[in-house]
């Protein structure tokens, strides 16, 4: 063996082994107890990566047991989107007796390069799953393909719209929360607290969902900036930077940590997160500890403020559990109805864990005065006296989104084609 | 790797029968023992029974028709890459650029799909494979050119070109070829169903893929064993200077071996597009090229073993998908086992090659 090649071979192995060992979750660990590794999850105990938790190989559904599976795009402990789904599934286990969750997380080309969503679904079905939840927009095609191949299994594609578009097999249903309201609250909180009048939005990839959420944030911020701060809309800077995916994939997406620090260095004093993970609040917290004045609004997961209590203005979150429980109980009883559902908060108590699909937990960093103002704003949204999707609203390129005097309907909002006038950032029409 | 060792003729007839068996078996035995010991250690450290894990890794891919077809659809591009690497290894080249050649082949395969989507499907597939093979070959020639005319080792040229190729795929997915109305790293629009390689319903198995891969292996096998060209590659691999002086155009053979490997890797890229992912994704190679390098290293570029080892490696990877569900252990253990096998094969060869 030529000496120079020893090194190269060693390098090759190091690379191969590293690749094999997979990548760490993009997010820092959260305080919530969660397994590091994907595991089959028993109904009664918390998952522990150290112990095998299911009888291997055999199709393991006990008589009378209803096994449901979940395919997640990111790790179950990401402190955001995926953790919210995972806890929603756990909620089902506690509310619908006899159900048991099995799941595969991190189904994405970086963490599992050779696993497609159809394959993950097959594995869950072969382990006895009768109902499958897929939780990412990227899973739309794969969910439909798997559903066609398994007409006896029910599917819920969260955040999808295949039923609305009429392309879903009859055993697929769609569910999404009206996070638009949550984002308006986050935008309002940001506008109330910002000293610089500069709000930054840490965006994931660009699609109709992410565009309408950025627009909602902006509308909330603009309204509160004008109404409660008494300042003109054009004195509010609102910028979005897209990283390219739902979370950091080194070498593929922009690094959200880097994007967040850039925001701070450019003088933005509120970072609103639209990605699955918590880099926005983590970096804001670091900058704050270093003496800068900066706040953050994380996203998706109820407990996300825990990543930086001192800078957290509040978190708009999804509460998937209650509706998941109803849909799965119905499916089990043979009453599955495919539909495209877009569910808003329970306005009588938006943070009620038993009833509200969308909530907003105010963060410790929001001043008492601003918290009171935000409550007033939420009150207006709740009683319907304020609808921010009222025209005139223009897209970035000047074309009309909602004409003057009209209110946008659900489909117009769902399929938002561009960012709104006044937002700095790419629309990718 | 010492190239002379690869093809050292064996002379077993001089030894007694028992000793001869031992001679033949001690290398695989040492390799297996070492690799299993290391992997078992990793498994035991997470509290998992190694036996159960091995059962899933070895046989999991054969436990259902769906899994078996997934295994075949992974083994096909893997086999193509490993087959191409037979040629470069014999020529004494470390073609680490095989990942990039696969990725560029995949990008090239997208060209006819995007430009001429209305052609009859069989013609379109032929064009895709032709473009992919050409793209892969040209990308490999670039690495060969850097080695021959700029003195850059093909290893580093290949690594650099890998980054470039995946950067190009990324740019296309996010830029010009993005889905209308969105910009996401998740991939281009899914191909219409009638442009997928004919796929057996519910199985995700496109029979053309393994057929192409096995045909490629048969041709390469014949070429390295039965043709003068194949012999000349070996001569260049043993000693390029001497081969040159004896009338073998060493530079040309190096370029040809690289191009042929890139050609096959490019075909693997076309399979990833038409048969596996049905779209261009940033990580279109999904590590198949690297895995192919491990296969080629393990079998020392011997065409007899490329098919079985590719199948075994693909089985590990596909079987490992069940590990998290069945045993609560991460599926990356398959990669540990694959890497450990190659590592111990090299170690064992090194130890056994020592005099005394």
PDB file of N, CA and C in Angstrom, chain A residues 278-364:
ATOM      1  N   UNK A 278     -35.653  26.037  16.390  1.00  0.00           N
ATOM      2  CA  UNK A 278     -35.680  27.176  17.314  1.00  0.00           C
ATOM      3  C   UNK A 278     -34.484  28.124  17.216  1.00  0.00           C
ATOM      4  N   UNK A 279     -33.770  28.096  16.096  1.00  0.00           N
ATOM      5  CA  UNK A 279     -32.575  28.938  15.987  1.00  0.00           C
ATOM      6  C   UNK A 279     -32.855  30.418  16.222  1.00  0.00           C
ATOM      7  N   UNK A 280     -34.016  30.888  15.783  1.00  0.00           N
ATOM      8  CA  UNK A 280     -34.335  32.313  15.911  1.00  0.00           C
ATOM      9  C   UNK A 280     -34.281  32.785  17.353  1.00  0.00           C
ATOM     10  N   UNK A 281     -34.995  32.095  18.226  1.00  0.00           N
ATOM     11  CA  UNK A 281     -35.042  32.526  19.632  1.00  0.00           C
ATOM     12  C   UNK A 281     -33.712  32.237  20.327  1.00  0.00           C
ATOM     13  N   UNK A 282     -33.051  31.147  19.931  1.00  0.00           N
ATOM     14  CA  UNK A 282     -31.764  30.808  20.551  1.00  0.00           C
ATOM     15  C   UNK A 282     -30.735  31.903  20.275  1.00  0.00           C
ATOM     16  N   UNK A 283     -30.672  32.361  19.022  1.00  0.00           N
ATOM     17  CA  UNK A 283     -29.692  33.401  18.678  1.00  0.00           C
ATOM     18  C   UNK A 283     -30.072  34.745  19.291  1.00  0.00           C
ATOM     19  N   UNK A 284     -31.369  35.045  19.315  1.00  0.00           N
ATOM     20  CA  UNK A 284     -31.809  36.292  19.933  1.00  0.00           C
ATOM     21  C   UNK A 284     -31.430  36.300  21.411  1.00  0.00           C
ATOM     22  N   UNK A 285     -31.589  35.136  22.044  1.00  0.00           N
ATOM     23  CA  UNK A 285     -31.245  35.021  23.459  1.00  0.00           C
ATOM     24  C   UNK A 285     -29.757  35.261  23.689  1.00  0.00           C
ATOM     25  N   UNK A 286     -28.939  34.668  22.804  1.00  0.00           N
ATOM     26  CA  UNK A 286     -27.489  34.871  22.933  1.00  0.00           C
ATOM     27  C   UNK A 286     -27.138  36.344  22.772  1.00  0.00           C
ATOM     28  N   UNK A 287     -27.708  36.982  21.750  1.00  0.00           N
ATOM     29  CA  UNK A 287     -27.398  38.389  21.492  1.00  0.00           C
ATOM     30  C   UNK A 287     -27.850  39.253  22.665  1.00  0.00           C
ATOM     31  N   UNK A 288     -29.001  38.875  23.243  1.00  0.00           N
ATOM     32  CA  UNK A 288     -29.516  39.632  24.374  1.00  0.00           C
ATOM     33  C   UNK A 288     -28.578  39.518  25.571  1.00  0.00           C
ATOM     34  N   UNK A 289     -28.070  38.307  25.779  1.00  0.00           N
ATOM     35  CA  UNK A 289     -27.126  38.117  26.893  1.00  0.00           C
ATOM     36  C   UNK A 289     -25.840  38.893  26.654  1.00  0.00           C
ATOM     37  N   UNK A 290     -25.529  39.134  25.365  1.00  0.00           N
ATOM     38  CA  UNK A 290     -24.326  39.908  25.037  1.00  0.00           C
ATOM     39  C   UNK A 290     -24.621  41.407  25.079  1.00  0.00           C
ATOM     40  N   UNK A 291     -25.812  41.777  25.508  1.00  0.00           N
ATOM     41  CA  UNK A 291     -26.098  43.190  25.721  1.00  0.00           C
ATOM     42  C   UNK A 291     -26.932  43.863  24.654  1.00  0.00           C
ATOM     43  N   UNK A 292     -27.337  43.122  23.613  1.00  0.00           N
ATOM     44  CA  UNK A 292     -28.151  43.756  22.569  1.00  0.00           C
ATOM     45  C   UNK A 292     -29.624  43.722  22.959  1.00  0.00           C
ATOM     46  N   UNK A 293     -30.377  44.662  22.409  1.00  0.00           N
ATOM     47  CA  UNK A 293     -31.815  44.656  22.633  1.00  0.00           C
ATOM     48  C   UNK A 293     -32.473  43.936  21.467  1.00  0.00           C
ATOM     49  N   UNK A 294     -32.903  42.714  21.708  1.00  0.00           N
ATOM     50  CA  UNK A 294     -33.534  41.953  20.639  1.00  0.00           C
ATOM     51  C   UNK A 294     -34.511  40.946  21.240  1.00  0.00           C
ATOM     52  N   UNK A 295     -35.653  40.772  20.539  1.00  0.00           N
ATOM     53  CA  UNK A 295     -36.663  39.838  21.011  1.00  0.00           C
ATOM     54  C   UNK A 295     -36.940  38.790  19.946  1.00  0.00           C
ATOM     55  N   UNK A 296     -37.696  37.774  20.326  1.00  0.00           N
ATOM     56  CA  UNK A 296     -38.013  36.728  19.360  1.00  0.00           C
ATOM     57  C   UNK A 296     -39.415  36.202  19.597  1.00  0.00           C
ATOM     58  N   UNK A 297     -40.000  35.734  18.511  1.00  0.00           N
ATOM     59  CA  UNK A 297     -41.258  34.991  18.598  1.00  0.00           C
ATOM     60  C   UNK A 297     -41.040  33.666  17.899  1.00  0.00           C
ATOM     61  N   UNK A 298     -40.913  32.573  18.647  1.00  0.00           N
ATOM     62  CA  UNK A 298     -40.740  31.263  18.005  1.00  0.00           C
ATOM     63  C   UNK A 298     -42.073  30.788  17.412  1.00  0.00           C
ATOM     64  N   UNK A 299     -42.197  29.525  17.110  1.00  0.00           N
ATOM     65  CA  UNK A 299     -43.319  29.074  16.298  1.00  0.00           C
ATOM     66  C   UNK A 299     -43.631  27.619  16.626  1.00  0.00           C
ATOM     67  N   UNK A 300     -44.840  27.226  16.376  1.00  0.00           N
ATOM     68  CA  UNK A 300     -45.270  25.824  16.295  1.00  0.00           C
ATOM     69  C   UNK A 300     -45.582  25.126  17.609  1.00  0.00           C
ATOM     70  N   UNK A 301     -44.665  25.244  18.581  1.00  0.00           N
ATOM     71  CA  UNK A 301     -44.729  24.361  19.737  1.00  0.00           C
ATOM     72  C   UNK A 301     -44.954  25.189  20.995  1.00  0.00           C
ATOM     73  N   UNK A 302     -45.926  24.766  21.775  1.00  0.00           N
ATOM     74  CA  UNK A 302     -46.383  25.529  22.917  1.00  0.00           C
ATOM     75  C   UNK A 302     -45.267  25.949  23.881  1.00  0.00           C
ATOM     76  N   UNK A 303     -44.307  25.058  24.074  1.00  0.00           N
ATOM     77  CA  UNK A 303     -43.267  25.323  25.076  1.00  0.00           C
ATOM     78  C   UNK A 303     -42.037  25.999  24.487  1.00  0.00           C
ATOM     79  N   UNK A 304     -42.131  26.499  23.253  1.00  0.00           N
ATOM     80  CA  UNK A 304     -40.920  26.964  22.558  1.00  0.00           C
ATOM     81  C   UNK A 304     -40.250  28.145  23.243  1.00  0.00           C
ATOM     82  N   UNK A 305     -41.003  28.925  24.047  1.00  0.00           N
ATOM     83  CA  UNK A 305     -40.386  30.060  24.739  1.00  0.00           C
ATOM     84  C   UNK A 305     -39.283  29.616  25.699  1.00  0.00           C
ATOM     85  N   UNK A 306     -39.331  28.343  26.107  1.00  0.00           N
ATOM     86  CA  UNK A 306     -38.340  27.838  27.054  1.00  0.00           C
ATOM     87  C   UNK A 306     -36.914  27.959  26.518  1.00  0.00           C
ATOM     88  N   UNK A 307     -36.772  28.104  25.208  1.00  0.00           N
ATOM     89  CA  UNK A 307     -35.436  28.230  24.617  1.00  0.00           C
ATOM     90  C   UNK A 307     -34.818  29.608  24.878  1.00  0.00           C
ATOM     91  N   UNK A 308     -35.611  30.534  25.389  1.00  0.00           N
ATOM     92  CA  UNK A 308     -35.070  31.870  25.650  1.00  0.00           C
ATOM     93  C   UNK A 308     -36.130  32.750  26.288  1.00  0.00           C
ATOM     94  N   UNK A 309     -36.475  32.422  27.532  1.00  0.00           N
ATOM     95  CA  UNK A 309     -37.545  33.124  28.236  1.00  0.00           C
ATOM     96  C   UNK A 309     -37.342  34.639  28.197  1.00  0.00           C
ATOM     97  N   UNK A 310     -36.089  35.056  28.352  1.00  0.00           N
ATOM     98  CA  UNK A 310     -35.806  36.479  28.530  1.00  0.00           C
ATOM     99  C   UNK A 310     -36.110  37.306  27.287  1.00  0.00           C
ATOM    100  N   UNK A 311     -36.152  36.659  26.128  1.00  0.00           N
ATOM    101  CA  UNK A 311     -36.380  37.432  24.907  1.00  0.00           C
ATOM    102  C   UNK A 311     -37.703  37.080  24.242  1.00  0.00           C
ATOM    103  N   UNK A 312     -38.464  36.161  24.844  1.00  0.00           N
ATOM    104  CA  UNK A 312     -39.628  35.622  24.148  1.00  0.00           C
ATOM    105  C   UNK A 312     -40.852  36.530  24.282  1.00  0.00           C
ATOM    106  N   UNK A 313     -41.350  36.999  23.143  1.00  0.00           N
ATOM    107  CA  UNK A 313     -42.558  37.827  23.146  1.00  0.00           C
ATOM    108  C   UNK A 313     -43.813  36.970  23.164  1.00  0.00           C
ATOM    109  N   UNK A 314     -43.654  35.719  22.756  1.00  0.00           N
ATOM    110  CA  UNK A 314     -44.821  34.841  22.716  1.00  0.00           C
ATOM    111  C   UNK A 314     -44.689  33.866  21.561  1.00  0.00           C
ATOM    112  N   UNK A 315     -45.455  32.779  21.664  1.00  0.00           N
ATOM    113  CA  UNK A 315     -45.352  31.773  20.610  1.00  0.00           C
ATOM    114  C   UNK A 315     -46.742  31.374  20.110  1.00  0.00           C
ATOM    115  N   UNK A 316     -46.962  31.513  18.788  1.00  0.00           N
ATOM    116  CA  UNK A 316     -48.176  30.950  18.207  1.00  0.00           C
ATOM    117  C   UNK A 316     -47.948  29.459  18.002  1.00  0.00           C
ATOM    118  N   UNK A 317     -48.896  28.631  18.439  1.00  0.00           N
ATOM    119  CA  UNK A 317     -48.616  27.197  18.397  1.00  0.00           C
ATOM    120  C   UNK A 317     -49.804  26.406  17.866  1.00  0.00           C
ATOM    121  N   UNK A 318     -49.492  25.199  17.388  1.00  0.00           N
ATOM    122  CA  UNK A 318     -50.511  24.257  16.940  1.00  0.00           C
ATOM    123  C   UNK A 318     -50.832  23.302  18.076  1.00  0.00           C
ATOM    124  N   UNK A 319     -52.100  22.982  18.201  1.00  0.00           N
ATOM    125  CA  UNK A 319     -52.520  21.982  19.182  1.00  0.00           C
ATOM    126  C   UNK A 319     -53.277  20.894  18.394  1.00  0.00           C
ATOM    127  N   UNK A 320     -52.515  19.959  17.844  1.00  0.00           N
ATOM    128  CA  UNK A 320     -53.080  18.982  16.914  1.00  0.00           C
ATOM    129  C   UNK A 320     -53.939  17.928  17.614  1.00  0.00           C
ATOM    130  N   UNK A 321     -53.652  17.697  18.893  1.00  0.00           N
ATOM    131  CA  UNK A 321     -54.241  16.560  19.591  1.00  0.00           C
ATOM    132  C   UNK A 321     -55.748  16.391  19.478  1.00  0.00           C
ATOM    133  N   UNK A 322     -56.528  17.401  19.873  1.00  0.00           N
ATOM    134  CA  UNK A 322     -57.985  17.178  19.935  1.00  0.00           C
ATOM    135  C   UNK A 322     -58.594  16.729  18.599  1.00  0.00           C
ATOM    136  N   UNK A 323     -58.222  17.399  17.523  1.00  0.00           N
ATOM    137  CA  UNK A 323     -58.829  17.025  16.242  1.00  0.00           C
ATOM    138  C   UNK A 323     -58.286  15.675  15.764  1.00  0.00           C
ATOM    139  N   UNK A 324     -56.993  15.423  16.000  1.00  0.00           N
ATOM    140  CA  UNK A 324     -56.441  14.097  15.684  1.00  0.00           C
ATOM    141  C   UNK A 324     -57.258  13.020  16.380  1.00  0.00           C
ATOM    142  N   UNK A 325     -57.529  13.246  17.671  1.00  0.00           N
ATOM    143  CA  UNK A 325     -58.253  12.238  18.449  1.00  0.00           C
ATOM    144  C   UNK A 325     -59.633  11.975  17.849  1.00  0.00           C
ATOM    145  N   UNK A 326     -60.343  13.057  17.471  1.00  0.00           N
ATOM    146  CA  UNK A 326     -61.681  12.875  16.892  1.00  0.00           C
ATOM    147  C   UNK A 326     -61.611  12.095  15.583  1.00  0.00           C
ATOM    148  N   UNK A 327     -60.662  12.505  14.714  1.00  0.00           N
ATOM    149  CA  UNK A 327     -60.584  11.875  13.389  1.00  0.00           C
ATOM    150  C   UNK A 327     -60.225  10.395  13.525  1.00  0.00           C
ATOM    151  N   UNK A 328     -59.287  10.088  14.412  1.00  0.00           N
ATOM    152  CA  UNK A 328     -58.860   8.694  14.568  1.00  0.00           C
ATOM    153  C   UNK A 328     -59.959   7.859  15.221  1.00  0.00           C
ATOM    154  N   UNK A 329     -60.661   8.452  16.197  1.00  0.00           N
ATOM    155  CA  UNK A 329     -61.779   7.719  16.814  1.00  0.00           C
ATOM    156  C   UNK A 329     -62.851   7.426  15.765  1.00  0.00           C
ATOM    157  N   UNK A 330     -63.122   8.413  14.901  1.00  0.00           N
ATOM    158  CA  UNK A 330     -64.098   8.198  13.829  1.00  0.00           C
ATOM    159  C   UNK A 330     -63.650   7.094  12.879  1.00  0.00           C
ATOM    160  N   UNK A 331     -62.385   7.152  12.477  1.00  0.00           N
ATOM    161  CA  UNK A 331     -61.875   6.155  11.530  1.00  0.00           C
ATOM    162  C   UNK A 331     -61.993   4.758  12.129  1.00  0.00           C
ATOM    163  N   UNK A 332     -61.667   4.668  13.407  1.00  0.00           N
ATOM    164  CA  UNK A 332     -61.735   3.377  14.073  1.00  0.00           C
ATOM    165  C   UNK A 332     -63.170   2.853  14.107  1.00  0.00           C
ATOM    166  N   UNK A 333     -64.116   3.792  14.231  1.00  0.00           N
ATOM    167  CA  UNK A 333     -65.530   3.410  14.287  1.00  0.00           C
ATOM    168  C   UNK A 333     -66.120   3.247  12.892  1.00  0.00           C
ATOM    169  N   UNK A 334     -65.274   3.349  11.857  1.00  0.00           N
ATOM    170  CA  UNK A 334     -65.768   3.187  10.492  1.00  0.00           C
ATOM    171  C   UNK A 334     -66.482   4.413   9.955  1.00  0.00           C
ATOM    172  N   UNK A 335     -66.222   5.570  10.561  1.00  0.00           N
ATOM    173  CA  UNK A 335     -66.917   6.783  10.119  1.00  0.00           C
ATOM    174  C   UNK A 335     -65.948   7.802   9.521  1.00  0.00           C
ATOM    175  N   UNK A 336     -64.930   7.311   8.826  1.00  0.00           N
ATOM    176  CA  UNK A 336     -63.926   8.202   8.243  1.00  0.00           C
ATOM    177  C   UNK A 336     -64.560   9.028   7.114  1.00  0.00           C
ATOM    178  N   UNK A 337     -64.384  10.351   7.177  1.00  0.00           N
ATOM    179  CA  UNK A 337     -64.899  11.216   6.109  1.00  0.00           C
ATOM    180  C   UNK A 337     -63.741  12.040   5.561  1.00  0.00           C
ATOM    181  N   UNK A 338     -63.387  11.830   4.304  1.00  0.00           N
ATOM    182  CA  UNK A 338     -62.316  12.655   3.757  1.00  0.00           C
ATOM    183  C   UNK A 338     -62.773  14.097   3.616  1.00  0.00           C
ATOM    184  N   UNK A 339     -62.000  15.019   4.071  1.00  0.00           N
ATOM    185  CA  UNK A 339     -62.326  16.437   3.887  1.00  0.00           C
ATOM    186  C   UNK A 339     -61.072  17.280   3.993  1.00  0.00           C
ATOM    187  N   UNK A 340     -61.210  18.491   3.532  1.00  0.00           N
ATOM    188  CA  UNK A 340     -60.121  19.451   3.684  1.00  0.00           C
ATOM    189  C   UNK A 340     -60.514  20.391   4.806  1.00  0.00           C
ATOM    190  N   UNK A 341     -59.822  20.257   5.940  1.00  0.00           N
ATOM    191  CA  UNK A 341     -60.208  21.032   7.117  1.00  0.00           C
ATOM    192  C   UNK A 341     -59.163  22.088   7.428  1.00  0.00           C
ATOM    193  N   UNK A 342     -59.637  23.264   7.752  1.00  0.00           N
ATOM    194  CA  UNK A 342     -58.741  24.370   8.096  1.00  0.00           C
ATOM    195  C   UNK A 342     -59.343  25.017   9.338  1.00  0.00           C
ATOM    196  N   UNK A 343     -58.819  24.645  10.488  1.00  0.00           N
ATOM    197  CA  UNK A 343     -59.511  24.929  11.738  1.00  0.00           C
ATOM    198  C   UNK A 343     -58.844  26.071  12.502  1.00  0.00           C
ATOM    199  N   UNK A 344     -59.638  27.003  12.944  1.00  0.00           N
ATOM    200  CA  UNK A 344     -59.126  28.155  13.685  1.00  0.00           C
ATOM    201  C   UNK A 344     -59.101  27.913  15.182  1.00  0.00           C
ATOM    202  N   UNK A 345     -58.775  28.962  15.927  1.00  0.00           N
ATOM    203  CA  UNK A 345     -58.741  28.831  17.392  1.00  0.00           C
ATOM    204  C   UNK A 345     -60.157  28.689  17.963  1.00  0.00           C
ATOM    205  N   UNK A 346     -60.229  28.170  19.182  1.00  0.00           N
ATOM    206  CA  UNK A 346     -61.474  28.242  19.939  1.00  0.00           C
ATOM    207  C   UNK A 346     -61.463  29.630  20.584  1.00  0.00           C
ATOM    208  N   UNK A 347     -62.225  30.561  19.996  1.00  0.00           N
ATOM    209  CA  UNK A 347     -62.087  31.967  20.398  1.00  0.00           C
ATOM    210  C   UNK A 347     -62.510  32.213  21.844  1.00  0.00           C
ATOM    211  N   UNK A 348     -63.268  31.274  22.433  1.00  0.00           N
ATOM    212  CA  UNK A 348     -63.661  31.492  23.832  1.00  0.00           C
ATOM    213  C   UNK A 348     -62.458  31.297  24.757  1.00  0.00           C
ATOM    214  N   UNK A 349     -61.479  30.487  24.305  1.00  0.00           N
ATOM    215  CA  UNK A 349     -60.251  30.294  25.084  1.00  0.00           C
ATOM    216  C   UNK A 349     -59.207  29.699  24.156  1.00  0.00           C
ATOM    217  N   UNK A 350     -58.417  30.592  23.529  1.00  0.00           N
ATOM    218  CA  UNK A 350     -57.533  30.091  22.456  1.00  0.00           C
ATOM    219  C   UNK A 350     -56.469  29.131  22.971  1.00  0.00           C
ATOM    220  N   UNK A 351     -56.174  29.145  24.261  1.00  0.00           N
ATOM    221  CA  UNK A 351     -55.123  28.262  24.760  1.00  0.00           C
ATOM    222  C   UNK A 351     -55.669  27.025  25.471  1.00  0.00           C
ATOM    223  N   UNK A 352     -56.947  26.734  25.256  1.00  0.00           N
ATOM    224  CA  UNK A 352     -57.539  25.551  25.885  1.00  0.00           C
ATOM    225  C   UNK A 352     -57.022  24.283  25.187  1.00  0.00           C
ATOM    226  N   UNK A 353     -56.263  23.467  25.914  1.00  0.00           N
ATOM    227  CA  UNK A 353     -55.642  22.299  25.269  1.00  0.00           C
ATOM    228  C   UNK A 353     -56.644  21.260  24.797  1.00  0.00           C
ATOM    229  N   UNK A 354     -57.894  21.340  25.295  1.00  0.00           N
ATOM    230  CA  UNK A 354     -58.878  20.338  24.908  1.00  0.00           C
ATOM    231  C   UNK A 354     -59.687  20.763  23.686  1.00  0.00           C
ATOM    232  N   UNK A 355     -59.651  22.046  23.357  1.00  0.00           N
ATOM    233  CA  UNK A 355     -60.588  22.508  22.325  1.00  0.00           C
ATOM    234  C   UNK A 355     -59.964  23.344  21.216  1.00  0.00           C
ATOM    235  N   UNK A 356     -58.851  24.017  21.477  1.00  0.00           N
ATOM    236  CA  UNK A 356     -58.386  24.999  20.509  1.00  0.00           C
ATOM    237  C   UNK A 356     -57.238  24.453  19.662  1.00  0.00           C
ATOM    238  N   UNK A 357     -57.407  24.538  18.360  1.00  0.00           N
ATOM    239  CA  UNK A 357     -56.394  24.013  17.440  1.00  0.00           C
ATOM    240  C   UNK A 357     -55.188  24.949  17.349  1.00  0.00           C
ATOM    241  N   UNK A 358     -55.461  26.254  17.499  1.00  0.00           N
ATOM    242  CA  UNK A 358     -54.417  27.269  17.394  1.00  0.00           C
ATOM    243  C   UNK A 358     -54.402  28.066  18.689  1.00  0.00           C
ATOM    244  N   UNK A 359     -53.217  28.337  19.208  1.00  0.00           N
ATOM    245  CA  UNK A 359     -53.131  29.150  20.410  1.00  0.00           C
ATOM    246  C   UNK A 359     -51.978  30.124  20.341  1.00  0.00           C
ATOM    247  N   UNK A 360     -51.922  31.003  21.334  1.00  0.00           N
ATOM    248  CA  UNK A 360     -50.794  31.935  21.435  1.00  0.00           C
ATOM    249  C   UNK A 360     -50.468  32.116  22.909  1.00  0.00           C
ATOM    250  N   UNK A 361     -49.261  31.703  23.292  1.00  0.00           N
ATOM    251  CA  UNK A 361     -48.822  31.884  24.673  1.00  0.00           C
ATOM    252  C   UNK A 361     -47.942  33.118  24.727  1.00  0.00           C
ATOM    253  N   UNK A 362     -48.338  34.105  25.534  1.00  0.00           N
ATOM    254  CA  UNK A 362     -47.513  35.317  25.626  1.00  0.00           C
ATOM    255  C   UNK A 362     -46.217  35.005  26.375  1.00  0.00           C
ATOM    256  N   UNK A 363     -45.130  35.612  25.898  1.00  0.00           N
ATOM    257  CA  UNK A 363     -43.825  35.345  26.491  1.00  0.00           C
ATOM    258  C   UNK A 363     -43.509  36.310  27.614  1.00  0.00           C
ATOM    259  N   UNK A 364     -42.571  35.913  28.483  1.00  0.00           N
ATOM    260  CA  UNK A 364     -42.208  36.750  29.634  1.00  0.00           C
ATOM    261  C   UNK A 364     -41.612  38.095  29.231  1.00  0.00           C
TER     262      UNK A 364
END
